[in-house]
CSV table of C-alpha atoms and ligand atoms in Angstrom, one decimal:
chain,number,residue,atom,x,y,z
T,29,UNK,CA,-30.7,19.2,-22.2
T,30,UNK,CA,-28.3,16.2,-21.5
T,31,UNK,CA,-28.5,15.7,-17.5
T,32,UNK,CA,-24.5,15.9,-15.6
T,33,UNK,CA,-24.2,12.6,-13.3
T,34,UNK,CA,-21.4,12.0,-10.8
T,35,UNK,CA,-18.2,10.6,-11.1
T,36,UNK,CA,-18.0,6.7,-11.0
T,37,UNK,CA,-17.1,5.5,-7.7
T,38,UNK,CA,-18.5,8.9,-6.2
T,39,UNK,CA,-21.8,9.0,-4.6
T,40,UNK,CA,-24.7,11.2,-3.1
T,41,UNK,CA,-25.5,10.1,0.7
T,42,UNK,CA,-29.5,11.4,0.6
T,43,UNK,CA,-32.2,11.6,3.8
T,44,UNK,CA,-33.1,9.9,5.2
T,45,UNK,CA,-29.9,8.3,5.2
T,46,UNK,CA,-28.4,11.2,6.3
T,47,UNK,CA,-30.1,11.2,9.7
T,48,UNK,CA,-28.4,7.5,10.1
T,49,UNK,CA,-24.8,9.2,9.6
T,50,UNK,CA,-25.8,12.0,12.1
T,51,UNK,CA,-26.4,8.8,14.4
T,52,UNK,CA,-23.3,7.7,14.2
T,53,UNK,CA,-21.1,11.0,14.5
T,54,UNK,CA,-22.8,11.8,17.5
T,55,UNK,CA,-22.1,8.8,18.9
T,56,UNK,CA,-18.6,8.7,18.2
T,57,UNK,CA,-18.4,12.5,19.5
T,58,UNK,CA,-20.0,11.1,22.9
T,59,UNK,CA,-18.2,8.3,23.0
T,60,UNK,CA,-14.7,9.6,22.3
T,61,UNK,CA,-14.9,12.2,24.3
T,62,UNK,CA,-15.4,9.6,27.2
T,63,UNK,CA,-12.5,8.1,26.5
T,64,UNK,CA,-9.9,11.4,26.5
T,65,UNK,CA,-10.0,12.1,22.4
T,66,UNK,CA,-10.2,15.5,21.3
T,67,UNK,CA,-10.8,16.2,17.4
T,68,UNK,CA,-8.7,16.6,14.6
T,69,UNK,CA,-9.5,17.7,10.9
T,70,UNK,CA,-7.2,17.6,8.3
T,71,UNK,CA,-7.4,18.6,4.9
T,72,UNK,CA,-8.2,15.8,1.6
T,73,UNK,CA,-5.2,16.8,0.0
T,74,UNK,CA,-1.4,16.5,0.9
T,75,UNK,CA,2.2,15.7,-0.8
T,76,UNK,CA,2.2,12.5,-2.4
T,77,UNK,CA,5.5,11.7,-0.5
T,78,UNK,CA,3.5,11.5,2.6
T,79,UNK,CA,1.8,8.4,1.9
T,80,UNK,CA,4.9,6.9,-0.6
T,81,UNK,CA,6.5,7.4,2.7
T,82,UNK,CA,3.8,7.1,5.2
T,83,UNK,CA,1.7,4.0,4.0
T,84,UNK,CA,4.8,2.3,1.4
T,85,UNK,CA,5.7,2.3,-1.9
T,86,UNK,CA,4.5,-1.6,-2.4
T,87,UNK,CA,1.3,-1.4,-1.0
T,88,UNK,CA,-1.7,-1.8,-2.9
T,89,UNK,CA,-2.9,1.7,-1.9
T,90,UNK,CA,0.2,3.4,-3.1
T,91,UNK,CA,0.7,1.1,-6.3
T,92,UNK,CA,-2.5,1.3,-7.6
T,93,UNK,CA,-5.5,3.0,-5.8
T,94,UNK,CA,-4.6,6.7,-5.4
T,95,UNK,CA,-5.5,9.4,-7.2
T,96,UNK,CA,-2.7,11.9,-7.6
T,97,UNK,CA,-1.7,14.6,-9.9
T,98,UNK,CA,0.9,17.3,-10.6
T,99,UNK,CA,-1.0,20.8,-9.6
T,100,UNK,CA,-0.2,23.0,-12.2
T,101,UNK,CA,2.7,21.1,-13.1
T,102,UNK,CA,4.4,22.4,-9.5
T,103,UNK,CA,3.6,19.7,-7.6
T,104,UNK,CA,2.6,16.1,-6.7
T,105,UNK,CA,-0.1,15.8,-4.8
T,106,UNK,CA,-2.9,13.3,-3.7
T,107,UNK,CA,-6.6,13.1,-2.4
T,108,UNK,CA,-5.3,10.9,0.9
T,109,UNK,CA,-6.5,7.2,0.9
T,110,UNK,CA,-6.5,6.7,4.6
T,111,UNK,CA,-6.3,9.5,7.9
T,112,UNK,CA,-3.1,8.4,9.4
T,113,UNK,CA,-0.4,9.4,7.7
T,114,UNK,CA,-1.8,13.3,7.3
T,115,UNK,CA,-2.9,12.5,11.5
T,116,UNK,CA,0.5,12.3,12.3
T,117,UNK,CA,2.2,15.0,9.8
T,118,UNK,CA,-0.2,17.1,11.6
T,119,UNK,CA,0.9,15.8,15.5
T,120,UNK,CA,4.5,16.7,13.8
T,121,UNK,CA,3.6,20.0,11.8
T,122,UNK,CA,2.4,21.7,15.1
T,123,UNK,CA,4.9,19.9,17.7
T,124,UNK,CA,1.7,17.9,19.5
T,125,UNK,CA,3.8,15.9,21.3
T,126,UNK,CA,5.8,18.8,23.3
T,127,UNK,CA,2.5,20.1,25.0
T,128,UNK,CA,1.6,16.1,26.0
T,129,UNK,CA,2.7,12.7,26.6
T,130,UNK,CA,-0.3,11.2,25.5
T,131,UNK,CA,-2.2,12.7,22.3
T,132,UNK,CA,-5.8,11.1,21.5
T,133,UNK,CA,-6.8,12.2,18.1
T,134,UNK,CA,-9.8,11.4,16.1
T,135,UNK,CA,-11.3,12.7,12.5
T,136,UNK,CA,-13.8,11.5,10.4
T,137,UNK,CA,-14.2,12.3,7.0
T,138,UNK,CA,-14.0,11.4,3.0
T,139,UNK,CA,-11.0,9.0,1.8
T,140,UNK,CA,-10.4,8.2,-1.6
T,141,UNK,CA,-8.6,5.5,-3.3
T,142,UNK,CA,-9.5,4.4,-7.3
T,143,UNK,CA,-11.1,0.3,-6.9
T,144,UNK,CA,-13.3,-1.3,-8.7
T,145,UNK,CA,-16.5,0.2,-7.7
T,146,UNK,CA,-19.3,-2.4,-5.8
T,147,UNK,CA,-21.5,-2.9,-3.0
T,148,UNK,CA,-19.5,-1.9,-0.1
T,149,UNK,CA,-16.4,-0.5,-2.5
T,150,UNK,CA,-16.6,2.9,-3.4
T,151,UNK,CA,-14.2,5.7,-4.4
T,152,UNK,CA,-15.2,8.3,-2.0
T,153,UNK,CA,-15.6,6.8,0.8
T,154,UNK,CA,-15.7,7.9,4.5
T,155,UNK,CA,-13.6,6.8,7.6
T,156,UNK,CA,-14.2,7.5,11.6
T,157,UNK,CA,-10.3,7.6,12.0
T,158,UNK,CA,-8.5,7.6,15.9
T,159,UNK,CA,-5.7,7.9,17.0
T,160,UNK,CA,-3.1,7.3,20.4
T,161,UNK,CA,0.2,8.8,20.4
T,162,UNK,CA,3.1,8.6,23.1
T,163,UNK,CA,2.1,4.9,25.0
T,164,UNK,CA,3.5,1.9,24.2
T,165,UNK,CA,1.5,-0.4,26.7
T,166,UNK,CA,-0.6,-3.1,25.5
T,167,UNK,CA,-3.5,-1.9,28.1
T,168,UNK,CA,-3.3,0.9,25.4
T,169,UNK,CA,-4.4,-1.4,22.6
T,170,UNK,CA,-6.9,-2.9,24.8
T,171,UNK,CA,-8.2,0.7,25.6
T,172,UNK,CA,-8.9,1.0,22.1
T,173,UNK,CA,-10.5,-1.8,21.4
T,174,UNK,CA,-13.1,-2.0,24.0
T,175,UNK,CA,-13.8,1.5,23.0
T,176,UNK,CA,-14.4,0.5,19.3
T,177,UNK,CA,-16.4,-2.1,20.2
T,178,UNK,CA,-18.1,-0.2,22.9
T,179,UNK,CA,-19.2,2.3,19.9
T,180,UNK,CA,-20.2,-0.4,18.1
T,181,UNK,CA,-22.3,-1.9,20.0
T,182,UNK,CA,-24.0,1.4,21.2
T,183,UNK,CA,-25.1,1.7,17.5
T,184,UNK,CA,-26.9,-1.6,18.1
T,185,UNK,CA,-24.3,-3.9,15.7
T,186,UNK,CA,-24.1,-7.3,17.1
T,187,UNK,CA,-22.6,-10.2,15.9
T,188,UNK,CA,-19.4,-8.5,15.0
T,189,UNK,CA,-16.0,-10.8,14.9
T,190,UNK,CA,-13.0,-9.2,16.4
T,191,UNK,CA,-9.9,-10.8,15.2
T,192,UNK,CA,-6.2,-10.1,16.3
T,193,UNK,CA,-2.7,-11.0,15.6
T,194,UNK,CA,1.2,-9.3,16.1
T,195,UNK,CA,3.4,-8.4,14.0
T,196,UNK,CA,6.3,-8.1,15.8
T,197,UNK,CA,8.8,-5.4,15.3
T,198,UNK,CA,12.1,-4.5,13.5
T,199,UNK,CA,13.8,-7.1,16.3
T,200,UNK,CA,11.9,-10.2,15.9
T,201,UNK,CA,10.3,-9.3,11.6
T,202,UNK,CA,13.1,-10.1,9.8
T,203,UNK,CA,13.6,-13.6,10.6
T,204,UNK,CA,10.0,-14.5,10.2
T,205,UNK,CA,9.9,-12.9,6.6
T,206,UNK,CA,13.2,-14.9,5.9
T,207,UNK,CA,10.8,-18.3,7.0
T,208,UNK,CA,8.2,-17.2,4.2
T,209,UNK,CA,10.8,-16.4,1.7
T,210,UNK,CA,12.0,-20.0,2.6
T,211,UNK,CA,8.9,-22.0,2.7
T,212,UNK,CA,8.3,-19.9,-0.8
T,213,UNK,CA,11.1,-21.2,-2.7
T,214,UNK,CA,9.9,-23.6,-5.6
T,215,UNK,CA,6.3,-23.0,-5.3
T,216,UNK,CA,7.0,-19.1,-7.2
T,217,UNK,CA,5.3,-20.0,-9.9
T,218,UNK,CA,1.8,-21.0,-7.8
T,219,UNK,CA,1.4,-17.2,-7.0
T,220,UNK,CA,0.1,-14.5,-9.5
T,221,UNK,CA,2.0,-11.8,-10.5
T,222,UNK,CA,1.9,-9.0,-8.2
T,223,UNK,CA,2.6,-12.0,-5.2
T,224,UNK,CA,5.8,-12.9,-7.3
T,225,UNK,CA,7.2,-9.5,-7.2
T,226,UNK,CA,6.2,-9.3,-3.2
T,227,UNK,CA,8.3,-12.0,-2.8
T,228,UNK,CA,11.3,-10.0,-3.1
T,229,UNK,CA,10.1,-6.4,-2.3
T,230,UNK,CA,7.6,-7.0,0.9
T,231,UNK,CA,6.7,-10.8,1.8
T,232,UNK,CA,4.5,-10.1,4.3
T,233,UNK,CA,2.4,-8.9,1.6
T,234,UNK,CA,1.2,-11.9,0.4
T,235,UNK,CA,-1.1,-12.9,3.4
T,236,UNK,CA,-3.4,-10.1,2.1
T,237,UNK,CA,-3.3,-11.0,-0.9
T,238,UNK,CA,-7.0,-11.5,-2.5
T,239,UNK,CA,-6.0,-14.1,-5.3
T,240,UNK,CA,-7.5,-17.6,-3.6
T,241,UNK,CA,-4.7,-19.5,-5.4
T,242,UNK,CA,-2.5,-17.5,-3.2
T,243,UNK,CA,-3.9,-18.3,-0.2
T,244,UNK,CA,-3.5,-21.5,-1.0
T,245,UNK,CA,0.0,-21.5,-1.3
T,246,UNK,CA,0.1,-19.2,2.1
T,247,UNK,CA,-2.4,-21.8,4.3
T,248,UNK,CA,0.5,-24.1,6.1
T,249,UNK,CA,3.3,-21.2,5.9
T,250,UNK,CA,4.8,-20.3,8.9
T,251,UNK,CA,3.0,-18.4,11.6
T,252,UNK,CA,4.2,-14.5,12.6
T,253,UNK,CA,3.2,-15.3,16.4
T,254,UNK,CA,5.5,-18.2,16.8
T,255,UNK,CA,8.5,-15.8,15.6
T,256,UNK,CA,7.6,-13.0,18.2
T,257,UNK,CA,10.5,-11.5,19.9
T,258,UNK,CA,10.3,-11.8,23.9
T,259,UNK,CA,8.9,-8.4,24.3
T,260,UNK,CA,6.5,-8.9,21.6
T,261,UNK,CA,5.4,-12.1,23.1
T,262,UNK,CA,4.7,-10.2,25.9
T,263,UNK,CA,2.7,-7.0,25.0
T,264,UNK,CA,0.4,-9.0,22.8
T,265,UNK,CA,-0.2,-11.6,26.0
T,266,UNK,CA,-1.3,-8.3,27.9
T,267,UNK,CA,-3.3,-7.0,25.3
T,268,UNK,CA,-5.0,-10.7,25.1
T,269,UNK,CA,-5.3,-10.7,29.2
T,270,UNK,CA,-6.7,-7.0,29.4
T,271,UNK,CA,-9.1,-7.8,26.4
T,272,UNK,CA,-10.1,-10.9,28.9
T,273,UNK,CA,-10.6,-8.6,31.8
T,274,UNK,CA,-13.5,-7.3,30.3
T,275,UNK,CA,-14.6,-10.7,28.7
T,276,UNK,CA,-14.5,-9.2,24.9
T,277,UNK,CA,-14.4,-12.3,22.5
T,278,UNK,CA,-12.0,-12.3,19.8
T,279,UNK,CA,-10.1,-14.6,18.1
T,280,UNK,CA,-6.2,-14.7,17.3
T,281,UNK,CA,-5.5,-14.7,13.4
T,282,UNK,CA,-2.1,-15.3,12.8
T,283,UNK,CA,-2.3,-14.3,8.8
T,284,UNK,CA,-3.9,-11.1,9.1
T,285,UNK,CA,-1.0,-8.6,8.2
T,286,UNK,CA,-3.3,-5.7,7.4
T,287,UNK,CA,-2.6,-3.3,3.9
T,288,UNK,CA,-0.1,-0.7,5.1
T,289,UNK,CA,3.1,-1.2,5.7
T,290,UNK,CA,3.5,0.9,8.5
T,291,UNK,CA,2.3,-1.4,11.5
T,292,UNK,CA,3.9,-3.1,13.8
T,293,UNK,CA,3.3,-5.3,16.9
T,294,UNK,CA,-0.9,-5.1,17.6
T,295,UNK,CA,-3.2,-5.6,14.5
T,296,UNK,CA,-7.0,-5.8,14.7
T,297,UNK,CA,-10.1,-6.2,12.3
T,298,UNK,CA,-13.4,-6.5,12.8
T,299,UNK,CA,-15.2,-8.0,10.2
T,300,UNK,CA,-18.8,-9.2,9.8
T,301,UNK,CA,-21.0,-12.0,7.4
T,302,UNK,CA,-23.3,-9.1,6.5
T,303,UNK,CA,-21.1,-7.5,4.1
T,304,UNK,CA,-19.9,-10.7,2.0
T,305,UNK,CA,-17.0,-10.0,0.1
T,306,UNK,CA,-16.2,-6.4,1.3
T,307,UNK,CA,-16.4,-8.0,4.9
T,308,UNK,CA,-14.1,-5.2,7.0
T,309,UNK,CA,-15.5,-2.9,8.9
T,310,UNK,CA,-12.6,-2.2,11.1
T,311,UNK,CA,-8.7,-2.1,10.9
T,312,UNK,CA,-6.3,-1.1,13.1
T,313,UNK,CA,-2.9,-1.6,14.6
T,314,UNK,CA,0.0,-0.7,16.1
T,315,UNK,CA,2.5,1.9,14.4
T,316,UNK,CA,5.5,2.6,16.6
T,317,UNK,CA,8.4,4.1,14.2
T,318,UNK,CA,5.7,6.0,12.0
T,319,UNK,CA,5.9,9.1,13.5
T,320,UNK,CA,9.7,8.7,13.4
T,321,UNK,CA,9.6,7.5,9.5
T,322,UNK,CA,7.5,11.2,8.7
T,323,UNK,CA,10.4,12.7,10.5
T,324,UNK,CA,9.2,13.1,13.9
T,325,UNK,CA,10.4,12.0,17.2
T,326,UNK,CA,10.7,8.5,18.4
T,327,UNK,CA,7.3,8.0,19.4
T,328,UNK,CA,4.7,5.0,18.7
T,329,UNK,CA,1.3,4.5,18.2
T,330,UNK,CA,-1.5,3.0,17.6
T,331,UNK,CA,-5.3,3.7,16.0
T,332,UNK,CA,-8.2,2.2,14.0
T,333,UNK,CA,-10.1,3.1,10.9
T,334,UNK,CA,-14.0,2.8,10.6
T,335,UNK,CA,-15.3,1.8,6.9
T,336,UNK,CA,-17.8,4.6,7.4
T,337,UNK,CA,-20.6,3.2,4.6
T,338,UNK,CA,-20.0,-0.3,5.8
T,339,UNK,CA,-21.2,0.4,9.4
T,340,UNK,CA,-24.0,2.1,7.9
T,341,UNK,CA,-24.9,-0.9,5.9
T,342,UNK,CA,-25.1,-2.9,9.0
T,343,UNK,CA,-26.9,-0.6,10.8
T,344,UNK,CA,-30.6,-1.8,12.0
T,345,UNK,CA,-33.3,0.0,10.4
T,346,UNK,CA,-34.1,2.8,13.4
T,347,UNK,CA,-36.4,6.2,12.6
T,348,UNK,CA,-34.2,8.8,13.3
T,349,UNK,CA,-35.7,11.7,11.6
T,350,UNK,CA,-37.7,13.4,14.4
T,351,UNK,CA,-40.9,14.6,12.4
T,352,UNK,CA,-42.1,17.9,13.2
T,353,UNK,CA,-44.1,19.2,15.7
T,354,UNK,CA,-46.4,21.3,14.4
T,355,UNK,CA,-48.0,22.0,11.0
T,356,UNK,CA,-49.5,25.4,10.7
T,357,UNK,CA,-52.7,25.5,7.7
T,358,UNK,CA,-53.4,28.9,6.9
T,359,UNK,CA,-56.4,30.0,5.2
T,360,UNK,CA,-56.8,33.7,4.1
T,361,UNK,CA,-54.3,36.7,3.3
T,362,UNK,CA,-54.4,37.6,6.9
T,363,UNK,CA,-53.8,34.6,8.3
T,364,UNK,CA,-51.2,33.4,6.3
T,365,UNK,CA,-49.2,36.8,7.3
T,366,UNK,CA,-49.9,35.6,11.0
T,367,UNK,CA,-48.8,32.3,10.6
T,368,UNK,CA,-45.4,33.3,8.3
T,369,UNK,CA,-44.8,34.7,11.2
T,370,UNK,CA,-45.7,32.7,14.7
T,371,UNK,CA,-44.5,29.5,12.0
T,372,UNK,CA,-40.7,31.4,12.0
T,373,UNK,CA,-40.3,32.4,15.8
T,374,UNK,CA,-41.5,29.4,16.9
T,375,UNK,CA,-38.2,27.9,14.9
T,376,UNK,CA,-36.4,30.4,16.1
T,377,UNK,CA,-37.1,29.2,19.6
T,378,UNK,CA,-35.9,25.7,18.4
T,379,UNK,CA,-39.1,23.9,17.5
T,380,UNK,CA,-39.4,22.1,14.5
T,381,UNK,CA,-42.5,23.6,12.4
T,382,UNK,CA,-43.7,23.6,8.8
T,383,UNK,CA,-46.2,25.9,6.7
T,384,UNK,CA,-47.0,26.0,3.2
T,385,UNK,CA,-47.1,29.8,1.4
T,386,UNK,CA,-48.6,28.6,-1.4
T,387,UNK,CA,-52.8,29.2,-0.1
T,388,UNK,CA,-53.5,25.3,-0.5
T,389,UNK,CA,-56.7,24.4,0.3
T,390,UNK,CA,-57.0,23.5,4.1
T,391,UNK,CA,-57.9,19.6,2.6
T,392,UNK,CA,-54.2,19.8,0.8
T,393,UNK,CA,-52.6,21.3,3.6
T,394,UNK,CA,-53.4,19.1,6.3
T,395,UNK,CA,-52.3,16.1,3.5
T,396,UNK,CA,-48.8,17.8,3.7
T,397,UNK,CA,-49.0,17.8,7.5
T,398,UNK,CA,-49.9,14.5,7.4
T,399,UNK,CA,-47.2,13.3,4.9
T,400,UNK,CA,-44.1,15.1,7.2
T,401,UNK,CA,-45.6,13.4,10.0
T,402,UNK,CA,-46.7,16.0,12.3
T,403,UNK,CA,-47.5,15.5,15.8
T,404,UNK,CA,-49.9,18.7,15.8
T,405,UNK,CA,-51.5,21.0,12.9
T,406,UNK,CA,-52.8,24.4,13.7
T,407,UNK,CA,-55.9,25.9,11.6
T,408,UNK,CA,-56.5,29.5,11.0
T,409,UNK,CA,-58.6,31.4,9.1
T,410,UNK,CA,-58.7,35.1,8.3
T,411,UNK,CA,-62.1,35.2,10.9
T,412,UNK,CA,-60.1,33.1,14.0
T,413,UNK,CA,-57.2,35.7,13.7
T,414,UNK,CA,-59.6,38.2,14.4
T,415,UNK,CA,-60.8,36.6,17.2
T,416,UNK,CA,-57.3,36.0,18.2
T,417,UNK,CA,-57.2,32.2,18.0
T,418,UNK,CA,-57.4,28.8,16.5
T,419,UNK,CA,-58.0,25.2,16.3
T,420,UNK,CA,-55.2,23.6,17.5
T,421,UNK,CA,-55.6,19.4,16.1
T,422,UNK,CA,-53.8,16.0,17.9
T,423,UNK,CA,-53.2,14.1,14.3
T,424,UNK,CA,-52.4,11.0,16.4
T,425,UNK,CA,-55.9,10.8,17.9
T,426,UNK,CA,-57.7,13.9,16.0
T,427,UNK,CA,-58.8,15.7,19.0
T,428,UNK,CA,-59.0,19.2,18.5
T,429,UNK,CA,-58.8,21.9,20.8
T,430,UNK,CA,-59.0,26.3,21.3
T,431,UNK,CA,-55.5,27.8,21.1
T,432,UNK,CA,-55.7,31.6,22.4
T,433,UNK,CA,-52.9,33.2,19.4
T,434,UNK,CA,-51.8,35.7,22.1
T,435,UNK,CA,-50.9,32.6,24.0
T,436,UNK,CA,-49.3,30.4,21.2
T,437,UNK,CA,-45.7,30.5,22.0
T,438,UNK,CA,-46.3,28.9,25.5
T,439,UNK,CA,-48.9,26.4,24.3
T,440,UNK,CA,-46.5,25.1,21.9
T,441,UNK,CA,-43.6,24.4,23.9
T,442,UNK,CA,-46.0,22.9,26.8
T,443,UNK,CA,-46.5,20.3,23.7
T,444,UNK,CA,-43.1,19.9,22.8
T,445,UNK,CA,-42.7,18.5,26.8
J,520,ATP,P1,-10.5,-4.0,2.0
J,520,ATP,O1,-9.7,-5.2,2.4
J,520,ATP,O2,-12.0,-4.2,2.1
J,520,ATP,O3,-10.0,-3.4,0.8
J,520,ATP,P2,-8.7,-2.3,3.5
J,520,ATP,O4,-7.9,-3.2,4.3
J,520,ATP,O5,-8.2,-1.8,2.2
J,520,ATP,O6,-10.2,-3.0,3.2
J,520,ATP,P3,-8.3,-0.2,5.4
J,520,ATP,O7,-7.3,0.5,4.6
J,520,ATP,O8,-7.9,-1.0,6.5
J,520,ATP,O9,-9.2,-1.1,4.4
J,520,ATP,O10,-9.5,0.8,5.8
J,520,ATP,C1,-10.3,0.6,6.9
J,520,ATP,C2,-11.8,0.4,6.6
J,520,ATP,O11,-12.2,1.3,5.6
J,520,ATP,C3,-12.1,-0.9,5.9
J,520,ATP,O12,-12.2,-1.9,6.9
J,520,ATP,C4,-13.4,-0.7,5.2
J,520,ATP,O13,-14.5,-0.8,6.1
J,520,ATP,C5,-13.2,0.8,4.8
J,520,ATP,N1,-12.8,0.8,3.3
J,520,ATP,C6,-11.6,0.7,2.8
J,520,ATP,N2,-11.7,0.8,1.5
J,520,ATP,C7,-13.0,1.2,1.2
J,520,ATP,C8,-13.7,1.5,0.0
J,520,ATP,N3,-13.0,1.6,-1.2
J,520,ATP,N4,-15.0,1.8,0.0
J,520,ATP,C9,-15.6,1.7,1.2
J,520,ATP,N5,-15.0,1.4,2.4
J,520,ATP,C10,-13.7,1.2,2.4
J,521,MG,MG1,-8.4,-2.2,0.2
């Protein structure tokens, strides 16, 4: 019969890399929680007006990567590209910010968004997604960051580049997009298509714009950082001085604008050479009118999204899977009843251990214990069960010693120590 693959784009995550992404979610649980987040999950699917509104309707997200459809011809909906937006209807939906004046949020989970699928570029993909609601101050930003990197680096990734820039806000913006509009004139033509068309609709656009020609065009324009507002000017010179404080490099980027419209003020990335062209593992920024553009109060934020297979890409090669202890070969009717059942309770007390029902011979069992790796195999034989025990063998060094059976359970977990 003709075999049923998956979807393009849409992929298995098999052990043992599996035991890599446990890794990583327990570290972020630990590490999180250190720093005052609490968890947040939200479901895959919302109202497409959420991110029309949420992310912009001339992003590349909402113009061309997300897959939406009308549900029964009711409703639009769409699998979300990105956490935020559905973080913060949430924070709204259930009047968050009335119990607190500061909300720390974080989620992790699938995102989806139709690219081109590659190394690093996928259509399922996964983001570790936080959140800060209610402060403005820049030592909030910096909070943030050295937590992210703090995470990162307990994961053992080194070499990582953090870069930052401001984007201003609705005070200080508009005058900076008039300058690119400006220094843009004549040179329309130099920029593809979809560049062209931000000219008019969103500007600020352009800088992340992948075409090199448009790059090009964008190297000597003006600089968002000179344009900064006094306030501005000042929140991102905290952030920069806090950042110092804890002497975490980085380096100022003045083009990086980020992909959603929705920032203001503090933007971050942290990218890496590993990765070549899909070279993000981290973005981040400031968003202080979001919550107010979803219909919320007047309150701002800020948070960062993970690329979820990207940090696992980076990862170092570490042996997570914790093989099991103990290998019970049975040989014989009787024993193998025995052994179904000391193999089960000793799970049940939390020890990893492995049998095989099938009446191997001992030769093929003790092959399977040593393929998983055991640290231990047990033998018995219908004749050691009467005689309540059995050979109890060190695979490391082969030593073998009596195990009383009445006395299993506590032999066992003396090993485990
Ligand atoms: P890129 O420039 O690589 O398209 P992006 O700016 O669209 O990234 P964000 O929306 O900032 O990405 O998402 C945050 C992180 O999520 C990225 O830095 C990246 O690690 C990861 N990411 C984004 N899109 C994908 C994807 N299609 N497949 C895998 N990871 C992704
Ligand atoms: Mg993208």
């Amino acid at each position: 019969m003709e075999t049923i693959n998956s979807v393009r784009g849409f992929r298995d995550i098999l052990p043992p890399e599996t035991d890599k992404w446990q890794r990583v979610e327990k570290t972020a649980h630990e590490v999180f929680r250190s720093f005052g987040f609490r968890e947040i999950r939200i479901p895959v699917l919302e109202k497409t007006e959420l991110f029309r509104r949420g992310i912009g309707e001339s992003t590349d997200i909402v113009e061309k990567e997300m897959y939406t459809f009308t549900d029964r011809g009711e409703e639009s909906l769409t699998l979300r590209p990105e956490a935020t937006a559905s973080v913060i209807r949430a924070y709204i939906e259930h009047s968050l910010h009335a119990s607190e004046t500061v909300t720390k949020l974080y989620t992790i989970g699938p995102m989806f968004r139709r690219e081109r699928p590659q190394k690093g570029r996928y259509r399922q993909f996964h983001q570790i997604d936080t959140e800060i609601l209610g402060p403005d101050d820049p030592r909030t930003d910096a909070e943030l960051i050295l937590m992210l990197t703090h995470f990162l680096r307990k994961l053992g990734l080194e070499n990582l580049a953090l870069e930052i820039n401001s984007l201003g806000c609705p005070n200080c913006r508009p005058a900076f997009q008039k300058a690119i509009v400006s220094f843009l004139r004549g040179r329309e033509k130099e920029l593809c298509p979809d560049c062209q068309r931000r000219l008019n609709t969103n500007p600020l656009r352009i800088f992340d714009c992948k075409v090199e020609s448009c790059q090009t065009v964008i190297a000597d324009a003006p600089r968002l950082p000179e344009y900064l507002c006094g306030d501005c000017r000042k929140h991102f010179e905290t952030l920069q001085e806090s950042l110092g404080l804890f002497s975490l490099p980085f380096t100022l980027n003045p083009k990086m604008v980020r992909g959603l419209d929705y920032y203001t003020r503090t933007t971050f990335e942290i990218t890496t050479e590993f990765l070549g062209a899909q070279n993000a593992v981290v973005g981040g920024g400031r968003y202080d009118h979001l919550v107010r553009d979803l219909g919320g109060p007047d309150i701002p934020g800020i948070g960062f999204a993970i690329g979820f297979e990207r940090l696992i890409a980076m990862m170092p090669e570490a042996d997570d899977a914790l093989p099991p202890l103990l290998f019970i070969a049975a040989m014989g009717e009787a024993a193998l009843k025995k052994a179904f059942h000391i193999c089960n309770s000793l799970r049940m007390k939390g020890l990893a251990v492995e049998m095989d029902y099938a009446g191997r011979s001992l030769k093929s069992q003790m092959k399977r214990a040593d393929k998983l790796r055991c640290r231990y195999a047990l033998i018995v034989g219908d004749r050691e069960i009467e005689e309540n025990r059995a050979s109890l063998r060190n695979m490391r060094t082969g030593e073998q010693q009596e195990a009383r059976l009445d006395m299993l359970e506590e032999t066992i977990i003396q090993l485990e120590r």
